[in-house]
XYZ file of C-alpha atoms in Angstrom:
695
model
C 0.000 0.000 0.000
C 2.874 2.379 0.885
C 4.566 1.727 -2.477
C 1.258 2.208 -4.282
C 0.811 5.560 -2.497
C 4.385 6.617 -3.471
C 3.726 5.680 -7.079
C 0.450 7.632 -7.071
C 2.161 10.618 -5.401
C 4.984 10.693 -7.974
C 2.471 10.462 -10.815
C 0.370 13.288 -9.373
C 3.396 15.539 -8.813
C 4.627 14.827 -12.332
C 1.231 15.625 -13.836
C 1.024 18.807 -11.760
C 4.502 19.814 -13.003
C 3.535 19.410 -16.632
C 0.216 21.134 -16.051
C 2.245 24.092 -14.735
C 4.394 23.958 -17.846
C 1.246 24.090 -19.975
C 0.084 27.147 -18.057
C 3.474 28.836 -18.476
C 3.616 28.064 -22.185
C 0.050 29.213 -22.670
C 0.893 32.515 -20.933
C 4.059 33.164 -22.963
C 2.985 31.999 -26.393
C 0.647 34.182 -28.402
C -1.620 31.831 -30.317
C -1.311 33.558 -33.662
C -1.126 32.275 -37.180
C 1.963 33.007 -39.288
C 1.826 36.250 -41.283
C 3.155 36.888 -44.773
C 6.132 39.253 -44.913
C 6.898 40.450 -48.460
C 10.438 41.048 -49.645
C 11.044 44.643 -48.631
C 13.048 47.198 -46.681
C 11.004 46.811 -43.504
C 12.200 49.868 -41.581
C 15.184 52.160 -41.109
C 16.424 54.658 -38.565
C 19.119 57.293 -38.262
C 21.284 57.091 -35.167
C 19.872 59.415 -32.535
C 19.983 59.929 -28.819
C 16.852 58.585 -27.051
C 16.609 61.780 -24.991
C 15.357 64.999 -26.637
C 17.204 68.278 -26.857
C 20.592 67.182 -28.166
C 22.355 68.336 -31.306
C 23.010 65.434 -33.633
C 24.101 67.610 -36.554
C 27.732 66.563 -36.514
C 29.450 63.554 -38.024
C 28.067 60.157 -37.014
C 29.572 57.062 -38.649
C 28.206 53.538 -38.257
C 30.649 50.737 -38.986
C 29.428 47.321 -37.806
C 26.161 45.810 -36.612
C 25.447 42.681 -34.523
C 22.210 40.861 -33.650
C 21.448 39.058 -30.387
C 18.059 38.105 -28.932
C 15.831 40.690 -30.653
C 18.387 43.487 -30.169
C 20.927 44.979 -32.535
C 24.220 46.507 -31.429
C 25.817 49.206 -33.592
C 29.376 50.537 -33.261
C 31.141 53.480 -34.891
C 32.117 57.070 -34.142
C 30.158 60.197 -33.299
C 31.075 63.879 -33.080
C 27.599 64.889 -31.932
C 26.974 66.532 -28.574
C 25.693 64.495 -25.661
C 25.497 64.568 -21.888
C 25.989 60.839 -21.518
C 28.855 59.583 -19.392
C 31.671 57.921 -21.275
C 32.156 55.312 -18.569
C 32.586 54.685 -14.875
C 35.053 57.598 -14.619
C 32.220 60.090 -15.169
C 34.067 61.867 -18.001
C 31.681 63.119 -20.694
C 32.370 62.620 -24.386
C 33.840 65.691 -25.975
C 32.131 66.102 -29.326
C 35.548 65.964 -30.987
C 34.957 62.348 -31.898
C 34.043 59.446 -29.635
C 33.552 55.756 -30.190
C 30.024 54.552 -29.453
C 28.052 51.361 -29.023
C 24.242 51.491 -29.185
C 21.787 48.770 -28.165
C 18.463 48.984 -30.027
C 15.389 46.800 -29.579
C 14.080 45.786 -33.001
C 10.592 44.855 -31.750
C 9.680 47.923 -29.666
C 11.917 50.213 -31.776
C 13.492 51.844 -28.764
C 17.074 52.172 -27.602
C 18.000 50.013 -24.635
C 21.085 52.202 -24.127
C 23.803 54.178 -25.913
C 27.324 54.359 -24.497
C 30.264 56.476 -25.590
C 33.975 55.849 -25.286
C 36.569 58.593 -25.555
C 38.502 61.408 -23.960
C 38.248 65.177 -24.185
C 40.673 65.806 -27.057
C 41.058 62.503 -28.905
C 39.319 61.152 -32.005
C 38.153 57.678 -31.061
C 36.641 55.031 -33.306
C 35.000 51.663 -32.674
C 35.625 49.516 -35.745
C 34.217 46.248 -34.439
C 32.575 44.366 -31.582
C 31.992 40.835 -30.340
C 29.237 39.439 -28.118
C 29.851 36.852 -25.416
C 26.417 35.550 -24.331
C 26.555 34.179 -20.791
C 23.278 33.064 -19.201
C 20.591 35.735 -19.244
C 23.089 38.568 -19.625
C 26.531 38.548 -21.210
C 29.094 41.030 -22.444
C 29.859 43.037 -25.535
C 33.438 43.980 -26.362
C 34.142 46.910 -28.666
C 37.520 47.750 -30.185
C 39.175 50.256 -32.460
C 41.618 53.092 -31.990
C 42.204 56.245 -29.964
C 43.782 59.120 -31.889
C 44.988 61.987 -29.730
C 45.254 65.348 -31.491
C 47.274 66.921 -28.684
C 50.030 65.653 -26.368
C 49.988 61.971 -25.437
C 49.586 63.032 -21.802
C 46.026 64.148 -22.614
C 44.961 60.515 -22.924
C 43.508 59.017 -19.734
C 44.770 55.898 -18.016
C 42.898 52.731 -18.912
C 41.012 51.325 -15.958
C 38.663 48.708 -14.563
C 35.358 49.809 -13.060
C 35.418 46.797 -10.739
C 38.046 44.448 -9.373
C 35.589 41.597 -8.874
C 37.141 38.497 -10.425
C 39.858 40.490 -12.204
C 42.979 41.973 -10.661
C 43.886 44.590 -13.269
C 43.929 45.372 -16.980
C 46.699 44.697 -19.488
C 47.972 48.163 -20.507
C 46.986 51.240 -18.512
C 49.137 53.789 -20.371
C 49.039 54.481 -24.119
C 52.167 53.649 -26.051
C 51.690 56.676 -28.292
C 49.023 59.113 -29.416
C 47.473 56.470 -31.717
C 46.747 53.265 -29.825
C 44.335 50.392 -30.199
C 41.825 49.704 -27.423
C 39.367 47.036 -26.295
C 36.490 47.924 -23.943
C 34.062 45.537 -22.240
C 30.425 46.490 -21.527
C 27.512 44.716 -19.870
C 25.280 43.492 -22.683
C 22.012 44.339 -20.901
C 22.769 47.571 -19.105
C 25.551 49.013 -21.235
C 27.698 49.605 -18.150
C 31.412 49.864 -18.907
C 33.231 47.093 -17.039
C 36.883 47.682 -18.026
C 39.097 48.638 -20.931
C 42.728 48.421 -22.011
C 45.136 49.972 -24.470
C 47.124 47.822 -26.874
C 49.962 49.456 -28.744
C 53.427 50.950 -28.887
C 55.111 53.988 -30.424
C 53.153 54.185 -33.669
C 49.619 53.783 -35.007
C 47.757 50.705 -33.771
C 44.237 49.621 -34.764
C 42.006 46.670 -33.916
C 39.676 46.035 -36.847
C 38.038 42.745 -35.865
C 37.069 40.794 -32.723
C 35.633 37.387 -31.914
C 34.987 35.597 -28.607
C 35.663 31.944 -27.896
C 32.354 30.955 -26.299
C 34.047 28.005 -24.538
C 37.088 29.680 -22.924
C 35.677 33.244 -23.178
C 39.025 34.437 -24.545
C 38.771 37.498 -26.797
C 40.679 37.282 -30.094
C 41.569 40.362 -32.144
C 43.151 41.280 -35.477
C 44.208 44.587 -36.974
C 47.111 46.803 -38.014
C 50.217 48.263 -36.401
C 53.005 50.681 -37.226
C 54.622 50.217 -33.802
C 57.952 48.533 -33.266
C 57.876 45.629 -30.811
C 56.294 46.844 -27.567
C 55.797 43.524 -25.749
C 58.391 41.660 -23.683
C 57.477 38.161 -24.807
C 59.489 36.456 -22.061
C 56.919 37.758 -19.560
C 54.217 35.599 -21.157
C 53.679 31.926 -21.750
C 53.802 32.029 -25.547
C 56.240 32.455 -28.410
C 55.094 34.797 -31.198
C 55.182 33.575 -34.769
C 56.690 36.916 -35.756
C 57.933 38.915 -32.782
C 59.684 41.820 -34.499
C 58.170 44.616 -36.532
C 59.422 44.812 -40.127
C 58.277 46.672 -43.205
C 55.991 49.688 -43.259
C 52.925 48.409 -41.411
C 52.052 44.978 -40.115
C 49.008 42.870 -39.576
C 48.620 41.947 -35.912
C 46.542 39.324 -34.141
C 46.267 37.799 -30.692
C 43.983 37.220 -27.742
C 43.152 38.279 -24.167
C 41.377 36.585 -21.320
C 37.908 37.881 -20.472
C 39.394 40.265 -17.878
C 41.418 42.050 -20.588
C 44.314 41.424 -18.223
C 46.286 38.413 -19.449
C 47.631 38.538 -22.979
C 47.168 34.998 -24.271
C 48.948 35.615 -27.562
C 50.272 38.373 -29.800
C 52.128 38.367 -33.100
C 52.941 40.537 -36.074
C 52.323 39.042 -39.498
C 53.486 40.043 -42.963
C 56.481 40.947 -45.092
C 58.456 44.014 -46.113
C 55.522 46.037 -47.415
C 52.275 47.122 -45.798
C 49.947 44.420 -44.409
C 46.591 44.770 -42.655
C 44.270 42.177 -41.078
C 40.645 43.173 -41.698
C 38.461 40.374 -40.357
C 38.748 37.479 -37.917
C 36.380 34.657 -37.008
C 36.727 31.545 -34.876
C 36.050 28.198 -36.520
C 35.034 25.416 -34.108
C 36.076 22.051 -35.523
C 38.273 19.005 -35.007
C 37.815 19.276 -31.204
C 39.650 22.598 -31.193
C 39.382 26.122 -32.537
C 40.954 27.822 -35.533
C 41.447 31.510 -36.269
C 40.363 32.458 -39.782
C 41.848 35.837 -40.748
C 41.444 37.912 -43.906
C 43.261 41.043 -44.952
C 45.205 43.025 -47.528
C 48.919 42.789 -48.244
C 51.387 44.799 -50.288
C 54.212 42.387 -49.460
C 55.388 39.890 -52.062
C 56.674 37.641 -49.269
C 55.859 36.965 -45.653
C 52.154 36.120 -46.015
C 52.459 32.587 -47.416
C 55.373 30.699 -45.776
C 57.866 29.311 -48.288
C 57.361 25.765 -47.048
C 53.753 26.330 -46.032
C 50.446 24.823 -47.036
C 48.611 27.083 -49.479
C 46.189 27.476 -52.381
C 48.170 30.223 -54.147
C 51.627 31.406 -53.040
C 52.054 33.916 -55.887
C 51.739 37.584 -55.048
C 49.474 38.823 -57.854
C 51.111 42.191 -58.401
C 54.537 40.721 -58.994
C 57.524 40.823 -56.683
C 57.389 44.533 -55.947
C 56.379 45.567 -52.453
C 53.806 48.358 -52.133
C 52.488 47.675 -55.661
C 49.099 46.180 -56.513
C 48.028 44.670 -53.181
C 46.484 41.220 -52.853
C 43.840 39.885 -50.520
C 44.987 37.102 -48.214
C 43.367 34.390 -46.107
C 44.835 32.461 -43.139
C 43.661 29.446 -41.114
C 45.494 28.856 -37.826
C 44.989 26.353 -34.990
C 44.874 28.317 -31.715
C 47.105 25.663 -30.105
C 49.921 26.103 -32.649
C 50.004 29.869 -33.230
C 53.770 29.936 -32.707
C 54.238 27.767 -35.803
C 53.313 28.525 -39.398
C 49.591 28.761 -40.183
C 47.842 25.508 -41.024
C 46.885 27.061 -44.362
C 47.464 30.424 -46.025
C 46.998 31.987 -49.413
C 47.167 35.082 -51.518
C 43.837 35.637 -53.270
C 43.822 38.013 -56.214
C 44.960 38.809 -59.707
C 47.636 41.029 -61.236
C 46.011 44.340 -60.262
C 44.608 45.753 -56.995
C 42.725 43.436 -54.594
C 41.739 44.373 -51.043
C 40.532 41.587 -48.751
C 37.544 42.519 -46.580
C 34.902 40.442 -44.799
C 34.737 36.706 -44.130
C 32.127 34.284 -42.839
C 32.143 30.594 -41.894
C 29.480 27.889 -42.008
C 29.267 24.781 -39.831
C 29.978 22.861 -43.039
C 33.513 24.351 -42.916
C 32.987 26.678 -45.856
C 34.838 30.005 -45.658
C 33.484 32.959 -47.645
C 35.784 35.877 -48.497
C 34.834 39.131 -50.255
C 37.066 41.738 -51.811
C 37.149 44.717 -54.134
C 39.342 44.501 -57.212
C 40.597 46.191 -60.371
C 41.486 42.787 -61.788
C 40.043 40.987 -64.732
C 40.450 37.187 -64.951
C 44.130 36.330 -65.288
C 45.182 34.190 -68.227
C 48.893 33.966 -67.368
C 48.675 30.835 -65.267
C 47.319 32.534 -62.155
C 44.694 30.747 -60.088
C 42.560 33.898 -59.951
C 40.043 32.668 -62.534
C 36.284 32.474 -61.821
C 34.903 28.974 -61.434
C 32.606 27.513 -64.077
C 29.553 28.098 -61.884
C 30.362 31.801 -61.327
C 27.518 34.302 -61.319
C 29.704 36.790 -63.250
C 32.707 35.224 -65.010
C 34.002 38.575 -66.312
C 34.508 41.816 -64.430
C 34.411 45.351 -65.770
C 37.406 47.649 -66.232
C 36.346 49.571 -63.117
C 36.452 48.455 -59.482
C 34.446 45.273 -59.142
C 33.651 43.130 -56.150
C 34.402 39.433 -55.958
C 33.312 36.531 -53.779
C 35.359 33.403 -53.078
C 34.357 30.294 -51.147
C 36.965 27.882 -49.818
C 36.036 24.509 -48.364
C 38.070 22.674 -45.725
C 38.181 19.023 -46.784
C 40.434 17.764 -43.998
C 41.929 19.144 -40.782
C 44.691 16.541 -40.760
C 48.156 17.878 -41.590
C 48.580 19.137 -44.192
C 45.141 20.761 -43.986
C 43.132 20.143 -47.152
C 41.430 23.254 -48.573
C 40.088 23.845 -52.059
C 38.421 26.739 -53.867
C 34.781 25.846 -54.523
C 33.548 29.196 -55.889
C 35.029 32.389 -57.319
C 32.849 35.010 -58.980
C 32.873 38.692 -59.797
C 29.972 40.896 -58.658
C 28.918 44.374 -59.680
C 27.961 46.625 -62.549
C 29.536 48.955 -65.061
C 30.970 51.396 -62.529
C 32.879 51.117 -59.260
C 31.611 48.609 -56.669
C 33.151 48.043 -53.235
C 31.979 45.006 -51.245
C 32.719 45.093 -47.500
C 30.781 42.392 -45.620
C 29.525 38.838 -46.150
C 27.295 36.430 -44.228
C 26.308 32.852 -44.980
C 22.594 33.393 -45.280
C 19.940 31.133 -43.751
C 16.565 31.784 -45.277
C 13.152 30.912 -43.981
C 12.977 27.931 -46.329
C 15.680 26.047 -44.380
C 18.701 27.002 -46.479
C 21.745 26.061 -44.428
C 24.191 28.619 -45.785
C 26.047 26.227 -48.061
C 24.281 27.561 -51.117
C 23.140 31.062 -50.095
C 25.244 34.094 -49.187
C 24.450 37.776 -48.588
C 26.964 40.569 -49.225
C 26.886 44.322 -48.621
C 28.940 47.257 -49.827
C 28.907 50.543 -51.714
C 28.284 51.015 -55.430
C 28.154 53.625 -58.177
C 26.561 51.151 -60.633
C 22.914 51.490 -61.614
C 23.057 48.049 -63.269
C 24.208 46.025 -60.253
C 20.787 44.396 -59.776
C 20.150 41.073 -61.447
C 18.454 40.988 -64.825
C 16.805 37.703 -63.827
C 13.038 38.276 -63.840
C 12.683 35.774 -60.987
C 14.995 37.765 -58.701
C 13.695 40.167 -56.074
C 14.578 43.811 -56.721
C 13.544 45.612 -53.557
C 14.274 49.263 -54.223
C 14.043 51.918 -56.896
C 16.787 53.553 -58.935
C 20.227 54.237 -57.557
C 20.519 57.530 -55.609
C 16.744 57.779 -55.607
C 16.846 59.446 -59.026
C 19.039 57.161 -61.168
C 21.503 59.958 -61.885
C 24.279 57.622 -60.762
C 26.534 60.363 -59.382
C 26.832 59.185 -55.791
C 27.369 55.860 -54.078
C 24.532 53.839 -52.652
C 24.819 51.105 -50.079
C 23.590 47.729 -51.341
C 22.597 44.255 -50.204
C 22.874 41.372 -52.688
C 21.975 37.715 -52.127
C 23.554 34.986 -54.255
C 22.289 31.419 -54.351
C 23.010 28.055 -55.918
C 20.656 25.196 -56.554
C 21.698 22.542 -53.995
C 20.213 19.844 -56.243
C 22.308 21.029 -59.192
C 25.762 21.997 -57.885
C 27.228 22.564 -61.350
C 24.591 25.153 -62.282
C 25.563 28.811 -62.451
C 25.175 30.842 -59.278
C 22.335 33.396 -59.349
C 21.753 36.795 -57.827
C 18.357 36.143 -56.272
C 17.752 39.409 -54.401
C 19.132 42.957 -54.559
C 18.536 46.159 -52.627
C 19.855 49.685 -53.154
C 19.904 51.653 -49.910
C 20.488 55.371 -49.944
C 19.280 58.771 -51.020
C 20.358 61.315 -53.587
C 23.482 62.189 -51.580
C 26.505 60.014 -50.901
C 26.553 56.882 -48.771
C 30.126 57.464 -47.704
C 32.943 55.876 -45.790
C 36.098 57.646 -46.993
C 35.302 61.306 -47.664
C 36.458 64.092 -45.348
C 36.489 67.682 -46.643
C 36.994 66.465 -50.224
C 40.019 64.424 -49.105
C 39.962 60.633 -49.354
C 40.556 59.408 -45.811
C 39.709 55.881 -44.640
C 37.395 56.563 -41.702
C 35.199 53.495 -41.843
C 34.819 50.049 -43.356
C 31.013 50.078 -43.533
C 28.482 48.821 -44.512
C 28.262 46.114 -41.894
C 25.567 43.422 -41.935
C 24.146 40.898 -39.470
C 21.689 38.053 -39.906
C 18.373 38.711 -38.194
C 15.329 36.571 -37.403
C 12.891 35.179 -39.971
C 15.259 35.423 -42.910
C 16.033 39.128 -42.452
C 19.269 41.093 -42.715
C 20.331 44.117 -40.658
C 22.636 46.696 -42.225
C 24.440 49.806 -40.947
C 26.233 52.441 -43.010
C 26.950 56.169 -43.086
C 24.813 58.428 -45.240
C 24.439 61.988 -46.492
C 21.157 61.023 -48.148
C 18.730 63.442 -46.522
C 15.032 62.737 -46.641
C 13.494 64.559 -49.610
C 10.864 64.119 -52.309
C 13.286 62.422 -54.689
C 14.571 60.005 -52.091
C 12.725 56.742 -52.437
C 15.341 54.468 -50.938
C 15.754 55.407 -47.282
C 12.657 54.498 -45.304
C 12.344 56.716 -42.247
C 9.681 55.453 -39.907
C 10.920 56.285 -36.448
C 13.081 59.413 -36.773
C 14.429 61.896 -39.287
C 17.854 62.996 -40.454
C 19.318 64.999 -37.583
C 20.215 68.580 -38.327
C 20.418 71.765 -36.224
C 17.021 73.103 -35.159
C 15.225 70.534 -37.261
C 16.527 71.889 -40.588
C 18.761 69.954 -42.937
C 21.948 71.363 -44.381
C 22.303 69.749 -47.771
C 25.309 71.857 -48.721
C 28.982 70.858 -48.809
C 29.272 71.113 -45.019
C 26.546 68.560 -44.345
C 27.719 65.809 -42.010
C 26.933 62.103 -42.430
C 24.573 60.182 -40.180
C 24.855 56.565 -39.162
C 21.826 54.691 -40.473
C 20.583 51.161 -39.775
C 17.757 49.164 -41.327
C 16.127 45.729 -41.471
C 15.674 44.140 -44.888
C 13.780 41.001 -45.930
C 15.492 39.870 -49.159
C 12.831 37.192 -49.728
C 9.156 36.773 -48.823
C 8.750 35.052 -45.469
C 6.042 33.463 -43.326
C 6.445 33.674 -39.572
C 4.669 34.461 -36.327
C 5.633 38.066 -35.519
C 6.947 38.870 -32.037
C 5.059 41.389 -29.944
C 6.543 44.355 -28.093
C 6.277 44.145 -24.311
C 7.375 47.673 -23.328
C 7.947 47.096 -19.647
C 10.005 44.042 -20.401
C 11.916 45.099 -23.506
C 12.630 48.777 -23.158
C 14.164 48.544 -19.710
C 16.861 45.945 -20.314
C 16.157 44.465 -23.710
C 14.789 41.210 -22.306
C 13.129 38.559 -24.414
C 9.737 36.957 -24.411
C 9.458 33.399 -25.718
C 8.557 34.706 -29.166
C 12.075 34.083 -30.455
C 11.144 30.383 -30.091
C 7.792 29.301 -31.521
C 6.022 26.501 -33.358
C 3.622 26.829 -36.272
C 1.022 26.309 -37.564
C -1.149 26.716 -34.463
C -2.718 24.221 -34.110
C -0.953 21.685 -36.389
C -2.340 18.508 -37.894
C 0.679 16.287 -38.552
C 3.847 18.326 -39.123
C 4.881 21.070 -36.694
C 7.722 23.493 -37.475
C 10.006 25.070 -34.880
C 11.112 28.655 -35.560
C 14.159 29.489 -33.460
C 16.639 32.367 -33.735
C 20.328 32.066 -32.921
C 23.222 34.500 -33.028
C 25.892 31.877 -33.722
C 26.549 28.329 -34.889
C 25.435 26.098 -32.000
C 23.861 22.778 -31.089
C 20.497 22.303 -29.414
C 18.425 19.391 -28.118
C 14.677 19.262 -28.712
C 12.392 17.284 -26.419
C 8.633 16.908 -26.876
C 6.557 15.545 -23.968
C 2.979 14.318 -23.858
C 0.504 15.388 -21.160
C 1.842 12.702 -18.798
C 5.478 13.848 -19.089
C 6.592 11.012 -21.373
C 9.224 11.921 -23.967
C 7.735 11.177 -27.385
C 10.507 12.847 -29.411
C 14.153 13.676 -28.721
C 16.411 15.124 -31.394
C 19.747 16.962 -31.616
C 19.887 19.781 -34.181
C 22.427 22.299 -35.520
C 21.428 25.961 -35.318
C 22.844 28.600 -37.634
C 23.108 32.377 -37.118
C 19.768 33.962 -37.929
C 16.406 32.257 -38.111
C 16.160 28.455 -38.194
C 13.173 26.343 -39.258
C 13.046 22.676 -38.165
C 10.075 20.390 -38.845
C 8.929 17.402 -36.768
C 6.498 14.692 -37.794
C 3.961 13.975 -35.033
C 1.328 12.515 -37.311
C 1.370 9.241 -35.322
C 0.499 11.045 -32.078
C -3.105 11.564 -30.931
C -4.725 15.001 -30.915
C -4.143 17.119 -27.839
C -1.560 19.273 -26.116
C 2.198 18.686 -25.900
C 5.115 20.500 -24.293
C 8.351 21.161 -26.155
C 11.616 21.809 -24.357
C 14.568 23.412 -26.194
C 17.955 23.027 -24.498
C 20.857 25.278 -25.590
C 24.216 26.220 -24.079
C 24.233 29.416 -21.968
C 20.496 29.948 -22.567
C 17.616 29.125 -20.259
C 15.574 26.154 -21.425
C 12.547 27.218 -23.462
C 9.198 25.494 -22.817
C 6.556 26.042 -25.495
C 3.083 24.519 -25.698
C 2.053 22.970 -29.013
C -1.429 21.731 -29.891
C -2.379 19.063 -32.399
C -5.879 19.194 -33.875
């Protein structure tokens, strides 16, 4: 009798537990049918302070954008006035030029917070960021450069706002007036936690960051003109290249999460000028690899003489500082003191500049670049593949896209070129960013890719009548005198791998003025590497760039739904002294069907928290097949459990999630009608419980 009572008690408690789960799921899940979202520019907004009364008429540049749990994070530089504190020191930004990071909720269309980083007399720029999601909160690191216009003594000491868990920071004093920096902020509140300099007696820049989500180490890559400023014997590593040579060197390395312990640092390059532009971590082979892209003007030093490579020929010939090439490196984090596992020049006999990269969980590496090359016929490997979207470039600057596939991680690493194509129109085109794109129809990124950049070409859009052309003429008036930002999506038929790649969607973004990244008082100065893009939910893409395209009657390409171009006293100066604004937007390159999330102001606007709407099942109810819609900000694994009303597991499946929106279908046609509970288990994220109902 006692055992029977225990059995009954356990059964009752278990049923009560799952009844509570049903109540919780029913409370969190809005029982709505999927809506149809056409291919369109959904919304756009100029960067502005959430508090009224400030002057945002000065230069504001947006460089990179990141998506995490319904929020976007934008980094760049602003010269606009503000009363915000620049950090825990209480020093206000100066208006002379400060780095910024802004957190914006894409559902409620409100800022969670905006934070500024800078000192009173320096020009400071955030070129990049990286998010480390930990539990319900997490951290965002931003990095770039400080550029002091006065004496070096004007620069403040780097500091930590708290000593909890961390004893100090790596470099408190700047090495010179132009140093790199990394700053760490709380992802929810925007509170500055700590920051450090990195640099010596010369210009130093960090242009890319990524976080190892296992060790929480922060890896960086960039550019330096500083002679060796690190005493390597004080650290537990040997640099691959410890001494500075040439005119300017690529740099890369890593810190612990405290920005205190330097895990690794090395120069990289030859006798010319070399710059690392992008870095991502590839998780494979039970370890991690650094994948680094960049631009080199060195005919030697990028591809080791006895190294493993695709192309070891510097395209411009053996003359340093002439006709730069793009380059690509793959390096095991455990063997950074030895030669890279794989390296290559990528380019032809004219100018190539390596820009963005992206990686899929299938071990594909995408690389984009801008080029003055046409296909080489002199034995070079820089020849478009037979399935190229555009086998021939124009005589102007074109963009190109390459995809390399890692066949084997065993030494020597096996890598082959699986795609090389030109992109662009009849005038100059400059591609900057790339993402392996995961559409709402379950594309896994192996056959779909989205790129963004700047273009002067009015004929960039595909002539394919089946492609989606989202916006009107270039510059809003088709006069083709200024650059527009653009988003282009290229796809391949996964059932026909030998078929030619197609441009399946294209979007001009911009007004009748210039979408600019390099213009300063009629002088060409590299101030930004925008546009930046990020994959959003439900097959969308976020983009950020800098624009002079004021809102006017001839501007049909910048949607302004939540604010206007910011000018003194509400008037716009369209003359030569007009200053650019940072601008960000959400674009749906393809039609989509999804259950839209709903703004919960008290929950979202305070700290940018999430409801369960980033995880949902449809249709509601379902008859046989139910589809899980789940957003992720990175490549990760998840486990899906589905329970019946009695708590019995009727389905258990491990799945791979890609950055952006994921759609996964489950066949429950053999199950009876009724209610079920799904449980989604992911690393560093609270388990999601969602009710699903079968009719």
